[in-house]
Amino acid sequence: MSLKTLFLSLLAVLFIHGSSGANILAVFSCPSASHLIVEMSMAKVLAENGHNVTVITSLKPHVTHKNLNLIYVPLTEEERKAYEASIAGMAERDNSDLIAAVFRMRKELLAMFNKSRDVMKDPRVKDLYENKDNKFDLVMVGYFFNSFQIGIAQKLKVPVVLVTSMFQSDLFNPMLGDIQTEAYVPTMGISLEQGQSMSFGQRLTNYIFLNVFKLFMYLMEKDNANYYEELYGNDLSMPKYEDLNKNVSLVLFNSHGLSEGPIRPNFPGAIEVGGIQIKEKPDPLPKPIADFLQNATDGAILLSLGSNLKGAYLKPDTVQKMFNVLSKLKQKVIWKWENLDKTPGKSDNILYSKWLPQDDILAHPKIKLFINHAGRGGITESQFHGKPMLSLPVFGDQPANADKMVKDGFGLSMSLLTLEEKPFHDNIKEVLENPQYTEKVKAFSQLFRDRPLTARQSVLYWIEYVLRHHGAAHLQSPLVHMSFIAANNLDIYALLICIVVISLLIAKTVIKYSYEKITKKSKRATTVKNPKKVKSK
Ligand SMILES: *[C@@H]1O[C@H](CO)[C@@H](O)[C@H](O)[C@H]1NC(C)=O
Ligand SMILES: *[C@@H]1O[C@H](CO)[C@@H](O)[C@H](O)[C@H]1NC(C)=O
Ligand SMILES: *[C@@H]1O[C@H](CO)[C@@H](O)[C@H](O)[C@H]1NC(C)=O
Ligand SMILES: *[C@@H]1O[C@H](CO)[C@@H](O)[C@H](O)[C@H]1NC(C)=O
């Protein structure tokens, strides 16, 4: 083969490859690092498989790839401060009351919505649909109650897929349809042991929680409608806000019901890709960490309180107590700590690091325990790698995540806000020395990985499925478009009740009529008889 033909065939390969790739727009502007990690891992799968993905974000993503084009609208200094202050505030409060936490969340969400609205007004974002040279085939929206952003898919007239770091729940009924699961699918905050069904009290709580969530959704939808009106209200070609959620092709969830539970029926548009942010094969560790773990003859502990809760927000005496316990252990400890100039204390067995490849470290065989803040991402990574946990939940969904993890038997949990040395020490010892936690989480790890398609393969398959068929309206349940009355057959019940009532009325009339006839007849009979009697007298 001559150099020229080689060059031409190479060009052909490139051309064919390039033309098979789709142009995908990913709207991931919610300023939450833990959400962005999950969303970006989905975008990365598509980029690695030849699709041209344009990502809109308000935080700087860690992922880069030649097929990923970034439109980055950073937080202003003011926004960043307000955001950090709101997280610090959450860390100081006791957030065990789920319902109060849910409503506090609305305020925090509105600040996020404001940022996402401003992002949608950015000239680079508007140019995506105003400049007719841009061609897109699909829009992915990173979903965290922000349906108003689906508007951009309507501007571009392309199918939309929601991707979310949340697990599947009834919050997605507007997009998927309501399967009516209150009686047997526990919602967030109610965790059951495997094979158990809910008691009367739990079903009552579940019912109340679900309806509180529905009220929350109702309020969030009203907020969404206002943001949508502000952004697209003067464009008459745009659909009504109410129709946006009804035009979603798929929802990709960061959960895996078959292993994690709860077991529930699904509509086909619900795709579960739980664990998508976890690498199927870990990358080699940075040298200092690899060397540190190499020396850990008694095993090692990873301590990370997540991306939202920086070390500085912890009360200093809580940090001191944690240090006192950890520095006396024979295990090595890798501690995620932001401010390396001011660490909790020096100890030979502790390595502080500002940034950690958490997933790769958890994959390391020397790690025997993961101390975390019960964020969903961290718990999932630990479960994937079969590592037991000690959770120190603080706010949001963390207490509920920790509770579920404990019920599953993968470790223990204690509140970070009331942490004391002795229970902290005892809990660490218990999880390290009692093998039951490791055994349970290792068994779970096997189950979690056992799927027909891996999480990455599922993302690729289903996104390309929507691309091939220009949407997935054929997968949609008619329930999405039905009124409350029709979806619950209330009109049929009303008809049945009418039939019963009318039948009863008819029956009553007939009986009354027959009774009267009979009594009249017998009366006549008696009156006929009586004259004879009279006569006979
Ligand atoms: C990828 O998408 C961007 C739009 O964000 C566009 O400018 C670029 O031309 C696209 N590349 C290909 C190969 O289509
Ligand atoms: C969101 O922006 C509006 C102005 O459009 C402002 O009135 C409101 O206070 C902002 N809300 C939050 C929570 O920042
Ligand atoms: C639904 O989305 C498609 C693009 O997939 C668009 O053509 C259609 O107008 C949308 N329908 C409504 C009611 O928004
Ligand atoms: C590992 O242990 C050896 C021998 O005790 C020591 O010389 C070395 O500095 C240790 N390395 C690290 C990274 O702690």
XYZ file of C-alpha atoms and ligand atoms in Angstrom:
593
model
C 0.000 0.000 0.000
C 1.408 3.350 -0.976
C 1.586 6.188 1.439
C -1.074 8.016 -0.532
C -3.653 5.204 -0.340
C -2.866 4.747 3.339
C -3.488 8.426 3.856
C -6.731 8.283 1.855
C -8.047 5.256 3.687
C -7.152 6.864 7.002
C -9.062 9.940 5.922
C -12.007 7.749 4.941
C -12.000 6.060 8.340
C -11.884 9.442 10.040
C -14.651 10.749 7.823
C -16.934 7.766 8.373
C -16.268 7.874 12.085
C -16.851 11.609 12.207
C -20.093 11.451 10.289
C -21.536 8.716 12.493
C -21.023 10.879 15.560
C -23.999 12.982 16.610
C -24.001 16.566 17.866
C -25.260 16.447 21.416
C -25.960 19.404 23.677
C -25.610 18.744 27.400
C -27.103 21.327 29.793
C -25.366 20.652 33.117
C -25.525 24.127 34.639
C -26.726 23.200 38.135
C -23.936 24.440 40.424
C -23.535 21.251 42.428
C -20.243 19.390 42.173
C -21.665 15.993 43.087
C -24.313 16.249 40.361
C -21.790 17.420 37.783
C -19.504 14.431 38.425
C -22.291 11.985 37.546
C -23.511 14.003 34.569
C -20.027 14.495 33.129
C -19.306 10.789 33.321
C -22.286 10.249 30.996
C -21.074 12.968 28.589
C -17.621 11.386 28.632
C -18.933 7.990 27.515
C -20.549 9.678 24.503
C -17.443 11.728 23.679
C -15.243 8.638 23.862
C -17.533 6.945 21.379
C -17.224 9.577 18.687
C -20.076 11.948 19.538
C -19.513 15.685 19.562
C -20.772 16.815 22.958
C -21.189 20.482 23.831
C -21.496 20.865 27.594
C -22.887 23.942 29.366
C -21.722 24.180 32.995
C -21.389 26.695 35.808
C -18.634 24.739 37.615
C -15.370 23.666 36.049
C -15.629 19.961 35.254
C -12.677 17.643 35.929
C -13.277 15.665 32.731
C -11.727 16.721 29.435
C -11.802 15.063 26.003
C -11.228 16.284 22.474
C -14.906 15.672 21.639
C -16.124 17.657 24.652
C -16.682 21.375 23.914
C -17.199 23.401 27.043
C -19.392 26.474 27.457
C -18.399 27.474 30.959
C -20.364 30.248 32.683
C -18.593 30.440 36.052
C -20.217 31.481 39.309
C -19.516 35.098 40.199
C -17.520 35.647 43.375
C -20.758 36.674 45.103
C -22.597 33.548 43.962
C -19.741 31.325 45.042
C -19.712 32.883 48.520
C -23.487 32.617 48.892
C -23.360 28.994 47.792
C -20.606 28.083 50.233
C -22.364 29.939 53.046
C -25.578 28.016 52.435
C -23.687 24.710 52.633
C -21.866 25.834 55.791
C -25.239 26.767 57.300
C -26.595 23.320 56.530
C -23.635 21.707 58.276
C -24.409 23.572 61.480
C -28.066 22.656 61.671
C -29.554 19.389 62.709
C -31.210 18.141 59.561
C -32.743 14.914 60.748
C -36.227 16.271 59.994
C -36.661 15.232 56.381
C -39.768 17.275 55.726
C -38.273 20.523 57.040
C -35.123 19.750 55.034
C -37.168 19.258 51.871
C -38.710 22.706 52.180
C -35.417 24.364 53.008
C -34.178 22.764 49.836
C -36.655 24.816 47.826
C -34.884 28.036 48.795
C -31.505 26.586 47.906
C -32.873 25.291 44.610
C -34.122 28.744 43.677
C -30.599 30.129 44.029
C -29.434 27.330 41.693
C -32.307 28.052 39.300
C -31.250 31.702 39.206
C -27.800 30.634 38.069
C -29.200 28.243 35.474
C -31.535 30.965 34.181
C -28.597 33.373 33.821
C -26.632 30.652 32.029
C -29.479 30.248 29.533
C -29.265 33.999 28.837
C -25.531 33.821 28.078
C -24.894 34.919 24.467
C -22.889 31.737 23.750
C -25.849 29.619 24.860
C -28.382 31.673 22.881
C -26.157 31.386 19.825
C -26.605 27.603 19.930
C -30.185 27.979 18.668
C -30.097 31.432 17.105
C -27.220 30.619 14.770
C -28.715 28.362 12.108
C -25.278 26.879 11.278
C -25.437 24.901 14.512
C -26.999 21.487 14.115
C -27.897 19.410 17.128
C -29.422 15.941 17.240
C -30.222 15.593 20.934
C -30.301 17.544 24.178
C -29.382 16.079 27.560
C -30.548 18.050 30.594
C -28.924 17.407 33.962
C -32.072 17.170 36.059
C -32.412 18.536 39.555
C -36.044 19.817 39.464
C -35.091 22.277 36.671
C -37.531 21.351 33.894
C -37.596 24.936 32.575
C -34.243 24.213 30.913
C -35.903 21.606 28.689
C -37.001 24.698 26.745
C -33.723 24.728 24.838
C -34.565 21.342 23.294
C -37.809 22.855 21.994
C -35.848 25.787 20.563
C -33.620 23.302 18.735
C -36.576 20.988 17.937
C -34.715 17.854 18.996
C -35.467 15.007 21.431
C -34.531 15.480 25.074
C -33.148 12.991 27.588
C -33.007 13.822 31.296
C -29.951 12.577 33.153
C -29.830 12.746 36.904
C -27.663 11.823 39.832
C -30.872 11.065 41.745
C -32.333 7.600 42.130
C -35.592 6.608 40.581
C -38.652 7.806 42.489
C -42.174 9.136 42.142
C -40.725 12.610 41.610
C -40.428 11.588 37.964
C -44.106 10.715 37.523
C -44.760 13.828 35.376
C -42.220 12.547 32.790
C -42.789 8.798 33.042
C -46.317 8.261 34.387
C -47.579 7.360 37.846
C -47.441 3.611 38.562
C -49.046 4.025 42.024
C -46.453 2.484 44.281
C -47.268 4.065 47.662
C -48.225 0.789 49.298
C -45.084 -1.188 48.555
C -42.217 1.062 47.400
C -40.670 2.907 50.353
C -39.588 6.424 49.509
C -36.496 8.232 50.746
C -36.256 8.128 54.534
C -37.845 4.700 54.988
C -35.365 1.873 54.696
C -36.345 -1.750 55.016
C -34.335 -4.887 55.409
C -34.368 -7.138 52.373
C -37.604 -9.067 51.843
C -39.529 -6.971 54.358
C -42.680 -5.102 53.484
C -43.792 -1.898 55.146
C -45.722 -2.026 58.413
C -48.929 -0.025 58.799
C -46.993 2.818 60.413
C -44.389 2.823 57.645
C -47.051 2.807 54.956
C -48.713 5.754 56.645
C -45.384 7.610 56.848
C -44.658 6.684 53.244
C -48.021 8.016 52.176
C -47.456 11.273 54.033
C -43.882 11.672 52.711
C -44.965 11.014 49.139
C -47.670 13.613 49.384
C -45.270 16.122 50.930
C -42.952 15.445 47.967
C -45.866 15.918 45.597
C -46.604 19.266 47.218
C -42.908 20.128 46.913
C -42.985 19.127 43.230
C -46.088 21.236 42.721
C -44.331 24.292 44.157
C -41.155 23.609 42.167
C -43.189 23.226 38.980
C -44.794 26.621 39.615
C -41.323 28.123 40.065
C -40.212 26.387 36.885
C -43.143 27.818 34.959
C -42.099 31.336 36.057
C -38.487 30.831 34.950
C -39.696 29.360 31.649
C -41.999 32.342 31.132
C -39.125 34.727 31.842
C -36.814 32.997 29.347
C -39.123 31.984 26.513
C -42.476 33.647 27.310
C -42.380 36.022 24.363
C -41.770 33.265 21.784
C -45.163 32.102 20.551
C -43.702 29.071 18.769
C -42.678 27.566 22.105
C -44.970 24.999 23.760
C -46.731 25.733 27.027
C -44.647 24.977 30.121
C -47.078 22.192 31.111
C -46.121 20.258 27.974
C -42.344 20.185 28.574
C -42.290 17.270 31.009
C -44.574 15.306 28.695
C -42.040 15.376 25.872
C -39.078 13.658 27.518
C -37.711 10.632 25.648
C -35.889 8.904 28.501
C -34.726 9.508 32.047
C -31.322 8.090 33.001
C -31.159 7.462 36.755
C -28.121 6.996 38.919
C -29.577 3.962 40.657
C -29.821 0.221 40.124
C -33.036 -1.145 41.599
C -32.224 -4.806 40.907
C -29.378 -4.738 43.420
C -30.058 -1.672 45.575
C -33.814 -1.926 45.746
C -36.513 -1.016 46.253
C -38.053 -3.423 43.760
C -40.627 -1.547 41.716
C -42.259 -1.739 38.307
C -40.809 0.587 35.669
C -41.946 2.191 32.486
C -39.499 1.486 29.662
C -38.362 5.122 29.512
C -36.713 4.767 32.942
C -33.119 3.643 32.403
C -30.983 2.834 35.423
C -27.245 3.465 35.101
C -26.310 3.459 38.796
C -22.569 3.635 39.367
C -21.902 5.440 36.064
C -19.293 7.675 37.724
C -17.208 4.650 38.740
C -14.417 3.479 36.470
C -14.722 -0.157 35.451
C -10.919 -0.407 35.770
C -9.175 1.899 38.254
C -6.388 4.237 37.091
C -2.968 3.927 38.756
C -2.735 6.037 41.931
C -0.539 9.154 42.204
C 2.890 8.106 43.508
C 2.674 9.600 47.058
C -0.622 7.843 47.688
C 0.521 4.561 46.121
C 3.692 4.593 48.279
C 1.753 5.475 51.416
C -0.652 2.574 50.857
C 2.240 0.241 49.992
C 3.511 0.719 53.551
C 0.096 0.121 55.150
C 0.769 -3.353 56.548
C -2.284 -3.145 58.847
C -4.575 -1.818 56.146
C -5.743 1.723 55.543
C -8.735 3.986 56.036
C -9.997 6.593 53.587
C -11.662 9.635 55.166
C -13.490 12.061 52.904
C -16.405 14.285 53.802
C -17.261 15.021 50.195
C -16.916 17.887 47.783
C -19.570 20.130 49.323
C -18.512 19.998 52.941
C -15.034 21.477 53.123
C -12.974 20.723 56.210
C -13.122 24.331 57.365
C -16.876 24.125 57.996
C -16.408 21.469 60.623
C -16.291 22.655 64.194
C -12.590 22.761 65.278
C -13.193 20.600 68.347
C -14.926 17.929 66.220
C -11.852 17.863 63.972
C -9.600 17.619 67.041
C -11.605 14.668 68.368
C -11.400 12.912 65.008
C -7.647 13.498 64.872
C -7.136 12.194 68.420
C -8.815 8.926 67.499
C -7.318 8.474 64.036
C -3.721 9.321 64.991
C -3.706 6.483 67.552
C -4.785 3.775 65.098
C -2.300 1.278 63.691
C -3.988 1.627 60.279
C -2.849 4.294 57.840
C -5.361 7.075 57.160
C -5.795 9.092 53.966
C -7.688 12.239 54.931
C -9.171 14.589 52.355
C -8.314 18.030 53.714
C -8.531 21.325 51.799
C -6.142 23.586 53.688
C -2.753 21.897 53.792
C -1.200 24.863 55.674
C -3.504 24.200 58.608
C -4.040 20.471 59.061
C -5.713 18.910 62.124
C -2.309 17.682 63.368
C 0.775 15.770 62.326
C 0.941 12.009 62.605
C 2.991 9.354 60.807
C -0.089 7.328 59.974
C -2.054 10.206 58.403
C -1.651 11.554 54.870
C -3.587 14.738 54.087
C -4.514 15.505 50.536
C -6.495 18.328 48.983
C -7.790 16.331 46.089
C -8.181 12.557 46.004
C -8.973 10.094 43.218
C -11.550 8.603 45.603
C -12.787 5.909 43.237
C -9.249 4.669 42.466
C -8.264 4.702 46.148
C -11.358 2.720 47.168
C -10.423 0.116 44.569
C -7.073 -0.437 46.352
C -6.944 -3.737 48.289
C -5.296 -2.110 51.340
C -8.352 0.079 52.023
C -10.360 -1.572 54.814
C -12.772 1.232 55.762
C -14.276 4.318 54.177
C -15.320 7.111 56.544
C -17.669 9.382 54.598
C -20.492 11.919 54.863
C -23.077 9.543 53.323
C -23.261 11.336 49.992
C -24.803 9.070 47.407
C -21.730 9.136 45.170
C -19.336 8.009 47.885
C -21.622 5.285 49.202
C -22.106 3.912 45.701
C -18.346 3.852 45.042
C -17.720 2.067 48.329
C -20.426 -0.482 47.517
C -19.016 -1.018 44.031
C -15.573 -1.753 45.472
C -16.944 -3.811 48.368
C -15.586 -1.600 51.169
C -17.426 -1.249 54.537
C -18.248 2.234 55.813
C -18.641 4.521 58.777
C -20.931 7.385 57.764
C -21.065 10.820 59.392
C -24.149 12.339 57.743
C -24.879 16.049 58.009
C -27.637 17.360 55.748
C -29.926 16.828 52.785
C -30.329 13.196 51.786
C -27.280 12.106 53.815
C -29.054 10.892 56.998
C -31.428 8.805 54.862
C -28.544 7.409 52.760
C -26.656 6.479 55.923
C -29.719 4.817 57.401
C -30.180 2.693 54.289
C -26.490 1.753 54.245
C -26.709 0.610 57.899
C -29.909 -1.381 57.221
C -28.132 -3.070 54.316
C -25.449 -4.120 56.799
C -22.529 -2.372 55.060
C -21.359 -0.414 58.111
C -22.327 2.014 60.860
C -23.440 5.621 61.074
C -23.170 8.414 63.627
C -23.944 12.128 63.479
C -20.985 14.375 62.682
C -22.547 17.226 64.639
C -22.485 15.327 67.952
C -19.318 13.299 67.399
C -17.443 12.184 70.539
C -14.104 10.381 70.737
C -15.165 7.134 72.361
C -18.119 6.221 70.125
C -16.097 7.298 67.061
C -13.253 4.999 68.117
C -15.585 2.111 68.986
C -17.427 2.359 65.677
C -14.189 2.345 63.687
C -12.981 -0.728 65.608
C -16.293 -2.517 65.129
C -16.355 -2.048 61.349
C -12.663 -2.946 61.003
C -12.771 -6.033 63.217
C -16.206 -7.551 62.713
C -16.070 -9.279 59.296
C -19.847 -9.197 58.730
C -19.812 -5.688 57.223
C -17.119 -6.518 54.675
C -18.789 -9.818 53.759
C -22.150 -8.142 53.153
C -20.774 -5.285 51.099
C -18.586 -7.639 49.020
C -21.639 -9.771 48.195
C -23.494 -6.620 47.234
C -20.613 -5.553 44.997
C -21.028 -8.769 42.961
C -24.758 -8.166 42.588
C -24.326 -4.504 41.678
C -21.949 -5.350 38.826
C -24.021 -8.201 37.404
C -25.991 -6.576 34.540
C -26.661 -7.274 30.857
C -25.022 -3.934 29.969
C -22.585 -2.049 32.194
C -23.604 1.444 33.267
C -21.406 2.958 30.532
C -22.752 0.608 27.868
C -26.331 1.444 28.923
C -25.739 5.177 28.549
C -24.279 4.685 25.082
C -26.904 2.208 23.922
C -29.926 4.214 25.052
C -28.698 7.632 23.915
C -27.883 6.171 20.487
C -31.297 4.469 20.496
C -32.984 7.877 20.873
C -30.718 9.269 18.142
C -31.535 6.412 15.744
C -35.288 6.753 16.238
C -35.399 10.573 16.603
C -36.996 10.376 20.025
C -38.705 7.630 21.953
C -42.343 8.698 22.030
C -43.267 5.066 21.293
C -41.875 4.051 24.712
C -43.964 6.565 26.561
C -46.836 5.513 28.785
C -50.178 7.106 27.829
C -50.493 7.940 31.542
C -48.263 10.970 30.971
C -50.982 12.581 28.876
C -54.019 11.444 30.841
C -55.947 13.577 33.300
C -56.017 12.601 36.971
C -59.607 11.420 36.552
C -58.872 9.190 33.543
C -55.561 7.880 34.930
C -57.335 6.689 38.075
C -60.500 5.467 36.301
C -62.512 7.772 38.536
C -65.042 8.354 35.724
C -65.565 4.606 35.389
C -66.051 4.250 39.129
C -68.507 7.138 38.949
C -70.364 5.361 36.158
C -70.419 2.112 38.158
C -71.738 3.928 41.193
C -74.421 5.559 39.019
C -75.404 2.163 37.621
C -75.595 0.680 41.107
C -77.569 3.628 42.438
C -79.957 3.631 39.469
C -80.354 -0.148 39.721
C -81.113 0.189 43.403
C -83.633 2.923 42.678
C -85.257 0.780 39.969
C -85.213 -2.231 42.256
C -86.726 -0.155 45.027
C -89.481 1.130 42.714
C -90.166 -2.341 41.369
C -90.244 -3.827 44.853
C -92.406 -1.005 46.115
C -94.713 -1.364 43.107
C -94.891 -5.145 43.436
C -95.406 -4.864 47.162
C -98.192 -2.397 46.649
C -99.736 -4.640 44.003
C -99.545 -7.644 46.252
C -100.873 -5.809 49.263
C -103.626 -4.228 47.105
C -104.521 -7.666 45.764
C -104.626 -9.119 49.237
C -106.568 -6.067 50.423
C -108.973 -6.577 47.550
C -109.070 -10.231 48.456
C -109.910 -9.325 52.009
C -112.428 -6.697 50.978
C -113.955 -9.277 48.654
C -113.955 -11.766 51.489
C -115.309 -9.331 54.027
C -118.635 -8.626 52.350
C -119.232 -12.348 52.371
C -118.426 -12.298 56.026
C -120.781 -9.395 56.407
C -123.283 -11.233 54.333
C -122.803 -14.340 56.329
C -123.428 -12.397 59.513
C -19.097 20.130 17.505
O -20.025 21.038 18.079
C -19.652 22.405 18.024
C -20.771 23.206 18.590
O -20.686 23.293 19.959
C -19.390 22.842 16.606
O -18.886 24.149 16.607
C -18.416 21.896 15.921
O -18.324 22.234 14.564
C -18.905 20.471 16.045
N -17.948 19.565 15.442
C -18.316 18.646 14.549
C -17.215 17.767 14.028
O -19.459 18.544 14.162
C -33.347 35.085 42.001
O -33.367 36.200 41.122
C -34.409 37.127 41.364
C -34.311 38.221 40.334
O -34.648 37.754 39.086
C -34.285 37.692 42.755
O -35.387 38.560 43.016
C -34.280 36.572 43.770
O -34.066 37.088 45.059
C -33.204 35.569 43.443
N -33.351 34.440 44.345
C -32.342 33.861 44.974
C -32.683 32.749 45.907
O -31.197 34.216 44.801
C -41.807 17.324 21.442
O -40.467 17.256 20.975
C -40.343 17.195 19.575
C -38.891 17.015 19.261
O -38.500 15.720 19.632
C -40.909 18.447 18.973
O -40.833 18.377 17.566
C -42.364 18.611 19.407
O -42.852 19.847 18.971
C -42.486 18.571 20.909
N -43.889 18.573 21.290
C -44.373 19.326 22.267
C -45.827 19.216 22.554
O -43.675 20.064 22.921
C 7.544 3.262 53.871
O 8.261 2.588 54.894
C 9.650 2.687 54.760
C 10.307 1.813 55.814
O 9.660 1.948 57.039
C 10.084 4.156 54.879
O 11.451 4.278 54.709
C 9.345 4.971 53.828
O 9.636 6.355 53.982
C 7.872 4.761 53.928
N 7.215 5.426 52.826
C 6.142 6.212 52.984
C 5.591 6.849 51.755
O 5.608 6.392 54.064
